[in-house]
mmCIF file of C-alpha atoms in Angstrom:
data_model
loop_
_atom_site.group_PDB
_atom_site.id
_atom_site.type_symbol
_atom_site.label_atom_id
_atom_site.label_comp_id
_atom_site.label_asym_id
_atom_site.label_seq_id
_atom_site.Cartn_x
_atom_site.Cartn_y
_atom_site.Cartn_z
ATOM 1 C CA UNK A 1 1.325 -67.317 90.767
ATOM 2 C CA UNK A 2 -0.070 -69.608 93.899
ATOM 3 C CA UNK A 3 -1.829 -72.884 92.985
ATOM 4 C CA UNK A 4 -5.221 -72.530 94.108
ATOM 5 C CA UNK A 5 -7.363 -74.895 95.842
ATOM 6 C CA UNK A 6 -10.407 -76.457 94.348
ATOM 7 C CA UNK A 7 -12.250 -74.339 96.720
ATOM 8 C CA UNK A 8 -10.646 -71.140 95.768
ATOM 9 C CA UNK A 9 -11.245 -72.102 92.415
ATOM 10 C CA UNK A 10 -14.677 -72.795 92.738
ATOM 11 C CA UNK A 11 -15.142 -69.745 95.010
ATOM 12 C CA UNK A 12 -13.742 -67.451 91.732
ATOM 13 C CA UNK A 13 -15.613 -69.181 89.719
ATOM 14 C CA UNK A 14 -19.019 -68.771 91.225
ATOM 15 C CA UNK A 15 -18.358 -65.146 91.610
ATOM 16 C CA UNK A 16 -17.384 -64.645 88.260
ATOM 17 C CA UNK A 17 -20.587 -65.690 87.004
ATOM 18 C CA UNK A 18 -22.415 -63.519 89.104
ATOM 19 C CA UNK A 19 -20.617 -60.685 87.633
ATOM 20 C CA UNK A 20 -18.427 -59.824 89.723
ATOM 21 C CA UNK A 21 -14.950 -57.871 88.319
ATOM 22 C CA UNK A 22 -11.754 -59.388 88.554
ATOM 23 C CA UNK A 23 -10.983 -57.090 91.469
ATOM 24 C CA UNK A 24 -13.927 -57.645 93.611
ATOM 25 C CA UNK A 25 -13.228 -61.592 93.470
ATOM 26 C CA UNK A 26 -9.534 -60.961 94.152
ATOM 27 C CA UNK A 27 -9.915 -58.767 97.127
ATOM 28 C CA UNK A 28 -12.886 -61.588 98.479
ATOM 29 C CA UNK A 29 -10.532 -64.569 98.534
ATOM 30 C CA UNK A 30 -8.187 -62.722 100.343
ATOM 31 C CA UNK A 31 -10.849 -61.958 103.268
ATOM 32 C CA UNK A 32 -12.216 -65.319 102.700
ATOM 33 C CA UNK A 33 -9.367 -67.417 102.514
ATOM 34 C CA UNK A 34 -6.361 -65.234 103.074
ATOM 35 C CA UNK A 35 -5.210 -66.031 99.679
ATOM 36 C CA UNK A 36 -3.613 -63.750 97.530
ATOM 37 C CA UNK A 37 -4.838 -63.543 94.145
ATOM 38 C CA UNK A 38 -3.855 -61.053 90.743
ATOM 39 C CA UNK A 39 -6.415 -59.896 89.028
ATOM 40 C CA UNK A 40 -5.365 -61.674 86.022
ATOM 41 C CA UNK A 41 -4.967 -64.928 87.721
ATOM 42 C CA UNK A 42 -8.807 -64.339 88.630
ATOM 43 C CA UNK A 43 -9.780 -63.511 85.036
ATOM 44 C CA UNK A 44 -8.082 -66.537 83.717
ATOM 45 C CA UNK A 45 -10.992 -68.383 85.371
ATOM 46 C CA UNK A 46 -13.709 -66.727 83.061
ATOM 47 C CA UNK A 47 -14.537 -68.561 79.980
ATOM 48 C CA UNK A 48 -16.149 -65.395 78.365
ATOM 49 C CA UNK A 49 -12.346 -64.807 78.136
ATOM 50 C CA UNK A 50 -9.725 -65.368 75.602
ATOM 51 C CA UNK A 51 -7.640 -66.408 78.457
ATOM 52 C CA UNK A 52 -9.115 -68.969 79.728
ATOM 53 C CA UNK A 53 -9.160 -70.983 76.403
ATOM 54 C CA UNK A 54 -7.692 -73.634 78.344
ATOM 55 C CA UNK A 55 -9.697 -73.500 81.218
ATOM 56 C CA UNK A 56 -10.998 -77.384 82.531
ATOM 57 C CA UNK A 57 -14.244 -78.297 81.199
ATOM 58 C CA UNK A 58 -15.396 -78.990 85.207
ATOM 59 C CA UNK A 59 -15.392 -75.167 85.641
ATOM 60 C CA UNK A 60 -16.580 -73.884 82.665
ATOM 61 C CA UNK A 61 -19.487 -76.138 83.539
ATOM 62 C CA UNK A 62 -19.763 -74.886 86.583
ATOM 63 C CA UNK A 63 -19.702 -70.944 85.363
ATOM 64 C CA UNK A 64 -22.400 -71.557 82.991
ATOM 65 C CA UNK A 65 -24.699 -73.185 85.855
ATOM 66 C CA UNK A 66 -23.817 -70.289 88.231
ATOM 67 C CA UNK A 67 -24.752 -68.002 85.693
ATOM 68 C CA UNK A 68 -27.855 -69.429 84.601
ATOM 69 C CA UNK A 69 -28.784 -69.924 88.605
ATOM 70 C CA UNK A 70 -28.202 -65.845 89.098
ATOM 71 C CA UNK A 71 -30.013 -64.693 85.957
ATOM 72 C CA UNK A 72 -32.947 -67.143 87.178
ATOM 73 C CA UNK A 73 -32.980 -66.104 90.784
ATOM 74 C CA UNK A 74 -32.773 -62.078 90.042
ATOM 75 C CA UNK A 75 -36.585 -62.743 89.806
ATOM 76 C CA UNK A 76 -36.386 -62.995 93.548
ATOM 77 C CA UNK A 77 -34.256 -59.818 94.129
ATOM 78 C CA UNK A 78 -37.033 -57.411 96.164
ATOM 79 C CA UNK A 79 -35.437 -54.932 93.877
ATOM 80 C CA UNK A 80 -35.869 -56.348 91.144
ATOM 81 C CA UNK A 81 -39.484 -56.394 91.306
ATOM 82 C CA UNK A 82 -41.015 -52.829 90.029
ATOM 83 C CA UNK A 83 -43.558 -53.133 92.749
ATOM 84 C CA UNK A 84 -41.061 -53.277 95.698
ATOM 85 C CA UNK A 85 -39.243 -50.154 93.936
ATOM 86 C CA UNK A 86 -42.608 -48.079 94.059
ATOM 87 C CA UNK A 87 -43.926 -49.032 97.397
ATOM 88 C CA UNK A 88 -40.118 -47.461 98.133
ATOM 89 C CA UNK A 89 -39.779 -44.608 96.615
ATOM 90 C CA UNK A 90 -43.914 -43.628 97.869
ATOM 91 C CA UNK A 91 -42.391 -44.150 101.542
ATOM 92 C CA UNK A 92 -39.259 -41.723 100.439
ATOM 93 C CA UNK A 93 -41.463 -39.551 98.984
ATOM 94 C CA UNK A 94 -43.794 -39.156 101.988
ATOM 95 C CA UNK A 95 -40.929 -39.130 104.366
ATOM 96 C CA UNK A 96 -39.202 -36.215 102.291
ATOM 97 C CA UNK A 97 -42.768 -34.557 102.310
ATOM 98 C CA UNK A 98 -43.049 -34.965 106.099
ATOM 99 C CA UNK A 99 -39.590 -33.360 106.365
ATOM 100 C CA UNK A 100 -40.703 -30.053 104.030
ATOM 101 C CA UNK A 101 -37.971 -31.443 101.461
ATOM 102 C CA UNK A 102 -39.851 -30.419 98.436
ATOM 103 C CA UNK A 103 -37.714 -31.039 95.941
ATOM 104 C CA UNK A 104 -36.367 -34.283 96.875
ATOM 105 C CA UNK A 105 -40.193 -34.780 96.838
ATOM 106 C CA UNK A 106 -40.610 -34.293 93.428
ATOM 107 C CA UNK A 107 -37.444 -35.897 92.254
ATOM 108 C CA UNK A 108 -38.932 -39.210 94.074
ATOM 109 C CA UNK A 109 -42.544 -38.099 92.576
ATOM 110 C CA UNK A 110 -40.854 -37.863 88.859
ATOM 111 C CA UNK A 111 -38.757 -41.373 89.724
ATOM 112 C CA UNK A 112 -42.007 -43.265 90.406
ATOM 113 C CA UNK A 113 -43.631 -42.105 87.352
ATOM 114 C CA UNK A 114 -40.944 -43.177 85.489
ATOM 115 C CA UNK A 115 -41.232 -46.260 86.910
ATOM 116 C CA UNK A 116 -44.575 -46.689 86.201
ATOM 117 C CA UNK A 117 -44.251 -45.054 82.740
ATOM 118 C CA UNK A 118 -41.740 -47.793 81.824
ATOM 119 C CA UNK A 119 -39.352 -45.097 80.498
ATOM 120 C CA UNK A 120 -36.502 -47.531 81.492
ATOM 121 C CA UNK A 121 -37.839 -50.539 79.867
ATOM 122 C CA UNK A 122 -37.019 -50.981 76.400
ATOM 123 C CA UNK A 123 -40.462 -52.271 74.984
ATOM 124 C CA UNK A 124 -41.705 -51.502 71.577
ATOM 125 C CA UNK A 125 -45.040 -52.418 70.850
ATOM 126 C CA UNK A 126 -46.086 -52.124 67.027
ATOM 127 C CA UNK A 127 -49.395 -50.417 66.775
ATOM 128 C CA UNK A 128 -51.733 -50.623 63.302
ATOM 129 C CA UNK A 129 -52.548 -47.209 63.497
ATOM 130 C CA UNK A 130 -49.266 -45.308 64.979
ATOM 131 C CA UNK A 131 -51.114 -42.198 65.505
ATOM 132 C CA UNK A 132 -53.656 -43.660 68.233
ATOM 133 C CA UNK A 133 -51.290 -43.600 71.189
ATOM 134 C CA UNK A 134 -49.164 -40.382 70.407
ATOM 135 C CA UNK A 135 -48.852 -38.184 73.666
ATOM 136 C CA UNK A 136 -50.328 -34.337 72.700
ATOM 137 C CA UNK A 137 -47.301 -32.306 71.898
ATOM 138 C CA UNK A 138 -49.398 -28.940 72.085
ATOM 139 C CA UNK A 139 -52.193 -28.101 74.531
ATOM 140 C CA UNK A 140 -54.610 -24.913 74.017
ATOM 141 C CA UNK A 141 -55.919 -23.001 76.438
ATOM 142 C CA UNK A 142 -58.789 -20.359 75.558
ATOM 143 C CA UNK A 143 -59.800 -18.008 78.839
ATOM 144 C CA UNK A 144 -63.100 -17.356 78.149
ATOM 145 C CA UNK A 145 -64.732 -13.978 80.354
ATOM 146 C CA UNK A 146 -67.854 -15.209 81.832
ATOM 147 C CA UNK A 147 -69.517 -12.259 82.692
ATOM 148 C CA UNK A 148 -70.127 -10.928 79.307
ATOM 149 C CA UNK A 149 -73.303 -12.298 77.646
ATOM 150 C CA UNK A 150 -72.634 -14.858 74.513
ATOM 151 C CA UNK A 151 -73.620 -12.528 71.392
ATOM 152 C CA UNK A 152 -74.372 -16.139 69.876
ATOM 153 C CA UNK A 153 -76.920 -17.091 72.174
#
């Protein structure tokens, strides 16, 4: 195991705090610093893992601060915003329709409907009348012949 400089350790800790895998971090360290590190060595800098219980307090605090900032800044990432995703899906659907790719257009429209309908969001609301907001499970269509005079009238 190579001795790592504080700069490399800080890079590793911050990358792990941003949910990068040890393999991704090892590759990034090799690219950035030309230092070869193993996945196990990288993982030893993740305070959420058992193997890093002896990690210095300085690195643990840096990890938790970086993770907190990362989670808070996720809101600022455009693709994390529903309106941004809907606009992008709209542009893609329009382009697919202009290209006469109806299958892709249908998929994009379905994805947009799921976005709006909170299909991927785990939000449960408690309602006093649970049957009030139920979606219809059956639709009945009656065909009436308008040419025949109504016998009741």
